[in-house]
Coordinates of C-alpha atoms in Angstrom, one line a residue:
Chain A
M1 CA -22.3 8.6 24.1
T2 CA -20.7 11.6 21.6
S3 CA -18.8 13.6 23.3
L4 CA -16.1 10.1 24.3
R5 CA -16.9 9.2 20.5
N6 CA -14.9 12.2 20.0
E7 CA -12.3 11.9 22.6
V8 CA -11.6 8.1 21.6
L9 CA -11.0 9.0 17.5
T10 CA -7.8 8.2 16.0
R11 CA -6.7 12.5 14.7
G12 CA -3.4 11.7 13.8
R13 CA -1.8 10.4 10.7
P14 CA -1.1 7.0 10.8
L15 CA 2.2 5.5 10.1
P16 CA 3.9 2.2 9.5
L17 CA 5.8 0.9 12.0
P18 CA 8.9 -0.6 11.2
T19 CA 9.1 -4.2 12.8
L20 CA 11.7 -6.7 12.4
D21 CA 10.3 -8.7 9.1
T22 CA 9.5 -5.4 7.6
A23 CA 12.5 -2.6 8.7
P24 CA 14.6 -3.3 5.8
F25 CA 11.1 -2.3 3.2
Y26 CA 12.0 1.9 5.2
E27 CA 15.5 1.6 5.0
A28 CA 15.6 1.1 1.3
A29 CA 12.6 3.3 0.9
R30 CA 14.3 6.4 2.9
R31 CA 17.2 6.2 0.3
G32 CA 15.0 6.5 -2.1
E33 CA 15.2 2.8 -3.1
L34 CA 11.7 0.4 -4.1
R35 CA 13.6 -3.2 -2.3
F36 CA 10.8 -6.2 -1.8
Q37 CA 11.6 -10.3 -0.8
R38 CA 13.0 -12.7 -3.2
C39 CA 14.1 -15.6 -2.7
T40 CA 17.7 -16.7 -4.0
A41 CA 16.8 -20.4 -4.3
C42 CA 14.1 -20.2 -7.2
G43 CA 14.1 -15.9 -7.7
T44 CA 10.6 -15.1 -6.7
W45 CA 9.4 -12.2 -6.1
R46 CA 7.3 -11.1 -2.7
H47 CA 5.4 -8.5 -0.5
Y48 CA 4.5 -8.7 2.3
P49 CA 7.4 -9.5 3.6
R50 CA 7.6 -13.5 4.8
P51 CA 10.6 -15.4 6.2
A52 CA 10.0 -18.0 3.6
C53 CA 9.8 -19.1 -0.5
P54 CA 6.0 -20.1 -1.2
E55 CA 6.7 -21.5 -4.2
C56 CA 10.3 -23.2 -3.3
M57 CA 9.9 -23.1 0.9
S58 CA 13.6 -22.0 0.5
R59 CA 14.0 -19.6 3.3
D60 CA 17.1 -17.4 1.9
Y61 CA 16.6 -14.0 0.4
E62 CA 18.0 -10.8 -0.4
W63 CA 16.4 -7.4 -0.6
A64 CA 16.2 -7.0 -4.3
L65 CA 15.3 -3.2 -5.5
A66 CA 13.0 -3.1 -8.1
S67 CA 11.7 -1.2 -10.8
G68 CA 9.3 1.1 -9.5
R69 CA 7.2 0.4 -12.8
G70 CA 3.9 -0.8 -12.8
E71 CA 0.4 -0.5 -13.5
V72 CA -3.0 -0.4 -11.6
Y73 CA -3.9 -3.1 -11.5
T74 CA -7.3 -2.1 -9.7
W75 CA -8.6 1.2 -7.5
T76 CA -10.9 3.1 -5.7
I77 CA -11.8 6.6 -4.8
V78 CA -13.0 6.7 -1.3
H79 CA -15.6 9.0 0.1
P80 CA -16.1 9.7 3.2
P81 CA -16.4 8.4 6.1
T82 CA -13.1 7.5 6.6
L83 CA -10.3 8.7 8.7
P84 CA -10.2 12.8 9.9
V85 CA -6.4 13.0 8.8
F86 CA -7.8 12.0 5.1
E87 CA -11.6 14.1 5.3
A88 CA -9.4 17.0 3.9
D89 CA -8.1 15.3 0.9
V90 CA -11.3 13.5 -0.7
P91 CA -12.0 12.1 -3.1
Y92 CA -9.2 10.5 -3.2
N93 CA -7.7 7.4 -5.0
V94 CA -5.9 4.5 -3.4
V95 CA -4.4 1.5 -6.2
D96 CA -2.8 -1.4 -6.0
V97 CA 0.1 -1.8 -8.0
L98 CA 1.3 -4.6 -9.6
L99 CA 4.9 -3.9 -10.3
E100 CA 6.6 -5.3 -13.3
E101 CA 8.6 -7.4 -10.7
G102 CA 4.5 -9.3 -10.4
V103 CA 4.4 -7.5 -7.0
H104 CA 1.3 -5.8 -5.7
F105 CA 1.4 -2.9 -3.8
Q106 CA -1.1 -0.9 -2.3
S107 CA -0.1 3.4 -2.5
Q108 CA -1.8 6.0 -4.3
V109 CA -1.2 8.0 -7.3
L110 CA -0.5 11.3 -6.7
D111 CA -1.5 14.6 -9.1
C112 CA -4.1 12.2 -10.5
P113 CA -7.1 13.3 -10.9
P114 CA -10.0 10.5 -9.5
E115 CA -11.6 9.9 -13.5
A116 CA -8.3 9.3 -15.0
I117 CA -7.6 6.2 -13.3
R118 CA -8.1 3.5 -15.2
A119 CA -6.8 -0.6 -15.2
G120 CA -3.8 -0.7 -16.9
L121 CA -2.7 2.9 -16.5
P122 CA 1.6 3.2 -16.3
V123 CA 3.2 3.8 -13.3
E124 CA 6.2 4.7 -10.8
A125 CA 6.9 4.9 -7.9
V126 CA 8.1 8.0 -6.0
F127 CA 9.9 8.7 -2.6
V128 CA 7.6 11.1 -0.4
P129 CA 9.0 11.3 3.1
V130 CA 6.9 12.1 6.1
D131 CA 9.4 12.0 9.2
E132 CA 13.0 10.6 9.7
E133 CA 12.8 7.3 9.7
I134 CA 9.4 7.2 7.3
T135 CA 9.0 7.4 3.6
L136 CA 6.1 6.6 2.3
V137 CA 6.5 5.0 -1.4
K138 CA 3.5 6.8 -3.5
F139 CA 3.1 7.2 -7.2
R140 CA 2.7 9.0 -10.4
V141 CA 0.9 8.3 -13.8
T142 CA 4.7 7.2 -16.3
P143 CA 5.2 10.2 -18.6
D144 CA 4.6 9.5 -22.2
Q145 CA 8.1 8.7 -23.7
S146 CA 6.8 9.3 -27.5
K147 CA 6.0 12.6 -26.8
P148 CA 8.3 15.3 -27.8
H149 CA 10.7 17.6 -24.6
S150 CA 8.3 20.7 -24.7
E151 CA 11.5 23.6 -23.7
Chain B
M1 CA -15.4 -41.9 -3.4
G2 CA -16.4 -38.0 -1.6
E3 CA -15.4 -36.4 0.4
P4 CA -15.3 -38.0 4.5
N5 CA -18.8 -36.4 6.1
G6 CA -18.1 -37.4 9.8
L7 CA -20.6 -34.8 11.0
R8 CA -23.1 -35.3 8.1
D9 CA -26.8 -35.2 10.6
R10 CA -24.9 -35.6 13.9
A11 CA -25.9 -32.5 15.4
A12 CA -28.9 -29.7 14.6
I13 CA -29.7 -26.4 15.3
A14 CA -32.2 -26.6 18.2
G15 CA -32.6 -22.7 19.5
I16 CA -32.1 -19.8 18.8
G17 CA -32.8 -16.2 20.3
H18 CA -31.6 -12.3 19.5
T19 CA -32.1 -9.1 21.0
E20 CA -34.0 -6.3 19.6
F21 CA -32.0 -4.4 16.5
S22 CA -31.6 -1.6 16.0
K23 CA -28.9 1.9 15.0
G24 CA -28.4 2.6 18.8
L25 CA -29.2 0.6 21.5
G26 CA -26.7 1.5 24.2
R27 CA -26.0 -2.0 25.8
S28 CA -23.3 -3.4 25.7
E29 CA -22.3 -6.4 24.2
Y30 CA -21.9 -8.5 27.2
D31 CA -25.9 -7.5 28.4
M32 CA -27.5 -8.0 24.6
A33 CA -25.4 -11.3 24.2
V34 CA -26.6 -12.1 27.0
E35 CA -30.2 -11.3 26.7
A36 CA -30.0 -13.6 23.1
I37 CA -28.3 -16.7 24.7
W38 CA -31.1 -16.5 27.4
A39 CA -34.0 -16.5 24.1
A40 CA -32.1 -19.2 22.4
C41 CA -32.7 -21.1 25.2
A42 CA -36.1 -20.7 26.4
D43 CA -36.7 -21.4 22.6
A44 CA -35.2 -25.0 23.3
G45 CA -36.9 -26.0 26.0
I46 CA -33.2 -26.1 28.0
S47 CA -31.5 -23.9 30.9
P48 CA -28.6 -21.8 29.8
R49 CA -27.2 -24.1 32.6
D50 CA -27.3 -27.0 30.3
I51 CA -24.7 -25.3 28.5
D52 CA -21.4 -27.4 28.1
G53 CA -19.0 -26.1 25.1
V54 CA -19.0 -22.7 23.6
V55 CA -17.9 -21.7 19.9
R56 CA -16.9 -18.1 19.8
Y57 CA -15.7 -15.7 16.7
D58 CA -12.1 -14.4 18.0
I59 CA -13.6 -11.3 18.2
E60 CA -15.9 -11.6 20.4
T61 CA -15.8 -9.4 23.4
T62 CA -17.8 -11.3 25.6
D63 CA -15.7 -14.8 27.2
E64 CA -16.5 -18.6 28.1
E65 CA -14.9 -16.5 32.1
Q66 CA -18.1 -14.1 31.8
L67 CA -20.4 -16.5 30.3
L68 CA -18.9 -18.8 33.5
S69 CA -19.6 -15.7 35.4
V70 CA -23.7 -15.9 34.6
L71 CA -24.2 -19.3 33.5
G72 CA -23.9 -20.0 37.4
N73 CA -20.8 -21.9 36.7
P74 CA -21.2 -24.6 35.2
E75 CA -19.4 -27.3 33.0
I76 CA -17.6 -26.2 30.2
G77 CA -16.2 -28.8 28.2
Y78 CA -15.3 -27.7 24.9
F79 CA -14.8 -24.4 24.0
A80 CA -13.0 -22.9 20.9
S81 CA -13.1 -19.7 18.9
T82 CA -12.9 -19.2 15.4
S83 CA -11.0 -16.2 13.0
W84 CA -12.6 -13.1 11.7
G85 CA -15.4 -11.7 12.3
G86 CA -17.3 -12.7 7.9
G87 CA -15.4 -15.9 8.0
A88 CA -16.3 -16.8 11.4
S89 CA -19.8 -16.7 10.5
A90 CA -21.0 -20.1 9.4
S91 CA -17.5 -22.0 10.4
V92 CA -18.8 -20.8 14.3
V93 CA -21.4 -24.0 13.3
V94 CA -19.2 -26.2 12.0
H95 CA -17.3 -26.3 14.8
A96 CA -20.2 -26.6 17.4
A97 CA -21.4 -29.4 15.1
A98 CA -18.0 -30.8 14.7
A99 CA -17.5 -31.3 18.8
I100 CA -20.5 -32.6 19.2
A101 CA -19.9 -35.5 16.8
A102 CA -16.6 -35.9 18.0
G103 CA -18.4 -36.3 21.6
L104 CA -17.0 -33.6 23.3
A105 CA -20.2 -31.6 24.0
E106 CA -23.3 -32.2 24.1
T107 CA -24.5 -28.6 24.6
V108 CA -23.3 -26.2 22.4
L109 CA -23.8 -22.5 22.2
V110 CA -23.0 -19.7 19.0
F111 CA -23.1 -16.6 19.6
R112 CA -22.5 -12.7 18.0
S113 CA -23.2 -9.7 19.9
R114 CA -22.0 -6.3 18.1
A115 CA -22.9 -2.2 19.3
R116 CA -22.1 -1.4 15.7
G117 CA -24.1 1.5 15.4
K118 CA -21.8 4.7 14.7
N119 CA -22.6 6.2 18.2
S120 CA -22.1 3.3 20.0
V121 CA -19.3 3.6 20.6
F122 CA -17.7 3.3 24.7
G123 CA -14.0 2.5 24.9
K124 CA -10.8 2.7 23.1
G125 CA -10.3 -0.8 21.9
S126 CA -10.6 -1.3 18.2
S127 CA -13.3 -4.3 19.6
L128 CA -15.5 -2.4 21.7
G129 CA -17.9 -1.3 20.1
G130 CA -18.6 1.5 16.9
R131 CA -15.9 1.9 14.5
Y132 CA -13.0 -0.1 14.6
W133 CA -11.3 1.2 12.2
E134 CA -11.9 5.0 14.0
R135 CA -10.0 4.4 16.7
M136 CA -6.5 2.9 14.9
D137 CA -3.1 3.9 17.0
E138 CA -1.0 5.9 14.8
R139 CA 1.7 3.6 14.3
L140 CA 1.1 0.6 12.6
P141 CA 3.2 -2.6 13.7
E142 CA 0.8 -5.1 11.6
L143 CA 0.0 -6.0 8.0
N144 CA -2.5 -2.3 7.9
Q145 CA 0.6 -0.5 7.5
W146 CA 1.0 -1.4 4.2
H147 CA -2.2 0.3 3.3
V148 CA -3.8 2.8 6.2
P149 CA -0.8 5.2 5.6
H150 CA -2.3 5.3 2.1
G151 CA -5.9 6.5 2.9
L152 CA -7.3 3.0 2.5
V153 CA -8.8 2.9 6.7
S154 CA -11.5 0.5 6.4
A155 CA -13.0 -2.5 5.6
F156 CA -15.5 -1.3 2.7
Q157 CA -12.4 0.7 0.9
E158 CA -10.7 -2.6 1.0
M159 CA -13.9 -3.9 -0.5
A160 CA -14.5 -1.4 -3.1
M161 CA -10.9 -2.3 -4.5
I162 CA -11.5 -5.8 -4.9
T163 CA -14.9 -4.8 -6.1
R164 CA -13.5 -2.7 -8.7
R165 CA -11.9 -6.5 -10.4
Y166 CA -14.0 -8.4 -9.8
M167 CA -15.9 -5.9 -12.1
I168 CA -12.8 -5.8 -14.8
D169 CA -12.7 -9.5 -14.6
Y170 CA -15.8 -10.5 -14.8
G171 CA -18.5 -7.9 -16.1
T172 CA -20.4 -7.3 -13.3
T173 CA -22.3 -4.4 -13.5
E174 CA -23.9 -1.3 -10.9
D175 CA -26.9 -3.0 -12.0
D176 CA -26.3 -6.1 -10.9
F177 CA -25.3 -4.8 -7.7
A178 CA -29.0 -2.6 -7.6
E179 CA -31.1 -6.1 -7.6
V180 CA -29.6 -7.8 -4.9
A181 CA -30.0 -4.7 -2.5
V182 CA -33.6 -4.3 -3.9
T183 CA -34.5 -7.7 -3.0
F184 CA -32.8 -7.9 0.5
R185 CA -34.8 -4.7 0.9
A186 CA -38.3 -6.4 0.4
H187 CA -37.4 -9.9 2.4
A188 CA -37.0 -6.5 5.3
G189 CA -39.9 -5.1 4.4
R190 CA -42.3 -8.0 5.5
N191 CA -39.6 -8.8 8.9
P192 CA -40.7 -6.8 11.7
H193 CA -37.2 -6.8 13.4
A194 CA -35.2 -5.2 10.1
V195 CA -33.4 -1.9 10.7
M196 CA -34.3 -0.9 6.9
R197 CA -38.2 -2.2 6.0
E198 CA -38.6 1.3 3.3
P199 CA -38.8 -0.1 0.0
M200 CA -36.3 0.6 -2.5
T201 CA -35.9 1.3 -6.2
I202 CA -33.2 0.6 -8.3
E203 CA -33.5 4.6 -8.7
D204 CA -32.8 4.6 -4.9
H205 CA -30.1 2.7 -5.1
H206 CA -28.3 4.2 -8.1
G207 CA -29.0 7.8 -6.2
S208 CA -27.1 6.6 -2.8
R209 CA -24.1 8.7 -2.1
M210 CA -20.8 6.7 -3.1
I211 CA -18.7 5.6 0.0
A212 CA -15.5 4.1 -1.7
E213 CA -16.6 4.5 -5.8
P214 CA -17.8 1.7 -7.2
L215 CA -19.4 1.1 -3.5
R216 CA -22.8 3.3 -2.6
L217 CA -24.6 3.3 0.6
F218 CA -26.8 0.9 -0.4
D219 CA -24.0 -1.8 -1.7
C220 CA -22.8 -1.5 2.2
N221 CA -24.2 -3.0 5.3
I222 CA -26.5 -1.6 7.8
E223 CA -24.3 -0.4 10.6
T224 CA -26.2 -1.6 14.2
D225 CA -26.6 -3.2 17.7
G226 CA -28.0 -6.3 18.1
A227 CA -27.2 -10.3 19.1
C228 CA -27.7 -13.3 18.5
A229 CA -27.7 -17.1 19.8
M230 CA -28.2 -20.7 19.2
I231 CA -28.0 -23.8 20.4
I232 CA -26.5 -26.1 19.2
T233 CA -27.0 -30.2 20.5
S234 CA -27.4 -33.4 19.1
S235 CA -29.8 -34.5 16.0
E236 CA -31.1 -37.3 18.5
R237 CA -32.1 -35.2 21.9
A238 CA -33.0 -31.6 19.1
R239 CA -35.9 -34.3 18.4
D240 CA -36.7 -34.3 21.6
L241 CA -36.7 -30.4 22.0
R242 CA -39.2 -28.0 21.6
Q243 CA -38.7 -26.7 18.1
T244 CA -38.5 -28.8 14.5
P245 CA -34.4 -30.0 14.4
A246 CA -32.5 -27.5 12.0
I247 CA -29.9 -30.8 11.2
I248 CA -26.6 -30.0 10.3
H249 CA -25.7 -32.6 7.4
A250 CA -22.5 -31.1 6.5
G251 CA -19.6 -28.4 7.2
A252 CA -16.5 -26.9 5.1
M253 CA -14.3 -24.8 5.9
A254 CA -11.0 -23.4 3.6
A255 CA -8.7 -20.9 4.9
G256 CA -7.6 -18.8 2.3
S257 CA -7.1 -14.7 1.4
H258 CA -8.8 -11.7 3.9
H259 CA -9.8 -8.6 2.4
R260 CA -7.2 -7.3 4.8
W261 CA -4.3 -8.9 3.1
T262 CA -5.3 -7.7 -0.4
S263 CA -2.1 -8.2 -2.4
S264 CA -1.9 -11.7 -1.8
M265 CA -5.6 -11.7 -2.6
Y266 CA -5.1 -10.4 -6.4
S267 CA -2.1 -12.9 -6.5
R268 CA -4.5 -16.2 -5.9
S269 CA -7.6 -16.7 -8.8
R270 CA -11.0 -16.4 -7.5
D271 CA -11.7 -20.2 -7.2
D272 CA -8.2 -21.4 -5.8
D273 CA -9.5 -19.2 -2.4
S274 CA -11.2 -20.2 1.1
A275 CA -15.2 -19.6 -0.9
A276 CA -14.6 -21.6 -4.2
R277 CA -12.8 -24.1 -2.3
T278 CA -15.4 -24.3 0.8
G279 CA -18.2 -24.3 -1.4
R280 CA -16.7 -27.8 -3.3
R281 CA -16.4 -29.1 -0.3
L282 CA -18.7 -28.8 1.2
F283 CA -21.2 -30.1 -1.7
E284 CA -19.2 -33.2 -2.3
R285 CA -19.8 -34.4 1.6
A286 CA -23.0 -33.3 1.7
G287 CA -24.0 -35.7 -1.8
L288 CA -25.4 -32.8 -3.6
T289 CA -25.1 -30.7 -6.1
P290 CA -26.3 -26.9 -5.9
D291 CA -29.4 -27.2 -8.2
E292 CA -30.5 -28.4 -5.0
I293 CA -30.2 -26.2 -2.7
D294 CA -33.8 -24.5 -1.8
A295 CA -32.4 -21.2 0.5
F296 CA -29.7 -19.5 0.5
F297 CA -28.1 -17.3 3.1
C298 CA -25.1 -15.3 2.5
Y299 CA -22.7 -13.5 3.8
D300 CA -23.8 -9.9 2.6
F301 CA -21.8 -7.6 4.0
F302 CA -21.9 -5.7 0.6
T303 CA -24.0 -6.0 -2.5
S304 CA -21.0 -7.1 -4.7
F305 CA -20.0 -10.4 -2.6
V306 CA -23.6 -12.1 -3.0
I307 CA -22.9 -11.3 -6.3
I308 CA -19.5 -13.4 -5.8
A309 CA -20.9 -15.8 -3.5
L310 CA -23.4 -17.2 -5.8
E311 CA -20.4 -17.4 -8.2
D312 CA -18.0 -19.0 -5.6
Y313 CA -20.5 -22.3 -4.4
G314 CA -21.8 -22.9 -8.2
F315 CA -25.2 -20.9 -8.6
C316 CA -24.2 -20.8 -11.6
R317 CA -20.9 -20.1 -12.9
R318 CA -18.7 -16.9 -13.2
G319 CA -19.9 -13.9 -14.8
E320 CA -23.1 -14.8 -14.5
G321 CA -24.3 -13.8 -11.8
G322 CA -25.9 -11.3 -12.5
S323 CA -28.0 -12.5 -14.7
F324 CA -29.1 -14.6 -12.0
V325 CA -30.3 -12.2 -9.9
K326 CA -32.7 -9.8 -12.5
D327 CA -35.7 -9.4 -12.0
G328 CA -35.9 -10.6 -8.4
G329 CA -33.5 -14.0 -9.2
L330 CA -33.4 -13.7 -5.7
S331 CA -36.5 -13.1 -4.5
F332 CA -37.9 -15.8 -1.8
E333 CA -40.9 -16.0 -4.5
G334 CA -40.3 -17.2 -7.0
G335 CA -36.4 -16.1 -7.7
N336 CA -33.9 -18.5 -9.1
L337 CA -32.8 -18.9 -5.6
P338 CA -34.2 -17.4 -2.9
T339 CA -31.5 -15.7 -0.7
N340 CA -31.0 -13.6 2.9
T341 CA -35.0 -13.9 3.0
N342 CA -34.2 -12.2 6.5
G343 CA -32.8 -9.0 4.7
G344 CA -29.6 -9.8 5.5
Q345 CA -27.1 -7.1 6.5
L346 CA -27.5 -5.2 4.2
S347 CA -31.5 -4.5 5.3
E348 CA -32.6 -6.7 8.8
A349 CA -28.6 -6.1 10.8
F350 CA -25.2 -6.7 10.3
I351 CA -24.5 -9.7 13.6
H352 CA -21.6 -10.6 11.7
G353 CA -24.3 -12.9 10.1
Q354 CA -25.3 -15.2 12.9
N355 CA -28.3 -13.3 12.0
N356 CA -28.2 -14.9 8.8
N357 CA -27.5 -18.3 10.3
L358 CA -30.8 -17.6 12.8
E359 CA -33.4 -17.3 9.3
A360 CA -31.5 -20.0 7.8
V361 CA -32.6 -22.0 11.4
R362 CA -36.2 -20.7 10.8
Q363 CA -36.7 -21.6 6.8
I364 CA -36.4 -25.4 7.6
R365 CA -39.1 -24.7 10.5
G366 CA -40.9 -23.0 8.0
T367 CA -41.5 -19.5 10.1
S368 CA -40.2 -17.3 7.7
T369 CA -41.6 -14.4 7.3
A370 CA -40.3 -14.8 3.6
Q371 CA -40.8 -19.0 3.7
V372 CA -39.8 -20.5 1.0
A373 CA -42.1 -23.1 -0.2
D374 CA -41.6 -26.6 1.1
A375 CA -37.7 -25.5 1.8
E376 CA -36.0 -28.8 3.0
L377 CA -32.4 -27.5 1.9
V378 CA -30.5 -24.0 3.6
L379 CA -27.0 -24.0 2.5
V380 CA -25.7 -20.7 4.7
A381 CA -22.1 -19.2 3.6
G382 CA -19.7 -17.6 5.7
A383 CA -18.2 -14.2 4.3
N384 CA -15.7 -15.1 0.8
T385 CA -12.9 -12.7 1.1
D386 CA -12.2 -14.2 4.4
P387 CA -11.1 -17.8 5.6
T388 CA -14.6 -19.0 5.8
G389 CA -17.0 -21.6 5.7
A390 CA -19.9 -23.0 5.3
F391 CA -22.9 -25.4 6.3
I392 CA -26.0 -27.0 4.6
L393 CA -28.7 -27.9 6.9
R394 CA -31.8 -30.0 6.7
R395 CA -35.4 -30.8 7.7

């Protein structure tokens, strides 16, 4: 049984397979843009992609450009067990970012030690190409604008 | 005027059965399901061929055809399945009671079989035993495309994020979680069928390794093999059968957030989500208040969600779950509200809530190994991060 288990474990890195509903998100990410659906009737932003607005029921929407800025709403630090492909990274963070536009988005904060993650941490989107089709949207801690630049 | 309760007292749980629970039985889910079903029929004093209705979880691998092929092809005049694992755990009973109240069936089978000990994997399919999340496609067209590529691969990691936000919003602490784990382990210590029976202390809990912060190993349900089944029939007929009937007094369901839809979940308030809605409708239909409930069975997949369930179902106010569970608040001996007296899914077995359902019936019968004195009203709730359901049993 143990050998069978080893045969069926997912070894590679799981990636999104864009669908008719989600492809525009990934096309934008490939261009370095974070876009979400926004209702053109009432202006409400939404994620995940869906065919109508839950606020006003309108089926009209656009893929609108988001600022990429937000703050950490909640997070976890993952320890084993996890998928083999992620094991080299433990302990790693996964965060839910509440973006300025009001939508929640799951991702990771790059180059940030586990103990520095907190609710309210200001973050901004960065774009990490994985292959020709998929660029993952990750985040980094927003540089503190009040600090003088050190040359 | 309260909510209509068309199924009030019309149906009863007349038989319960289960297999051995273990970290690895080396048996198929189909084989274990049949053993549990036969045991439930024997407990009720009926033949498996009397079954004329089936309600199962939509993720259950033993389907109606597989049942017919061992039941000798009787008339299955009603069959239904309901969503997810934890979310379905109580809803299956609500569906069965509704079918009986509507006259669509007379003897309804409810069951769940799981080969989920980590060494029990026997196939590539995500529902065929073992850990589903270890065997996913490397290209994800479904909802998990939004979080799995970032390393959020399993339910316990999703639950950790929900737990963390709840701690921020309501002040729930790791000490509160430990109280739940310790109390349920003490219940399991009295239960010869429980997989984890060694006593646990608060220090043991805090010393267990981190799985996904803030959740530790002892905050998580155990992974087990086993199956549970119950036979539900009309209350009238149940009174003529072998056991004291556990009468289904009221049932309710509510669609709502699922833990995999985390982005949607965080945009709803807890009081606006499925469990709290289910609780309000259930008590209104039952004509009861939370303080009248003698024992509670909640979906204890993680310690934190036991505390949240106490608040969702109105046993205490938001943020007060921690003080409610302190010092054995959930103990069968003099607790504020005896809860999961079998040891629950944290210590007895993890059969997607059906093992807790069976123990609720034992409380009504008076046959639990952690019996609540004079238990007359028992509330059973499904998972509170899924579309969910709940029901109230009475003697």
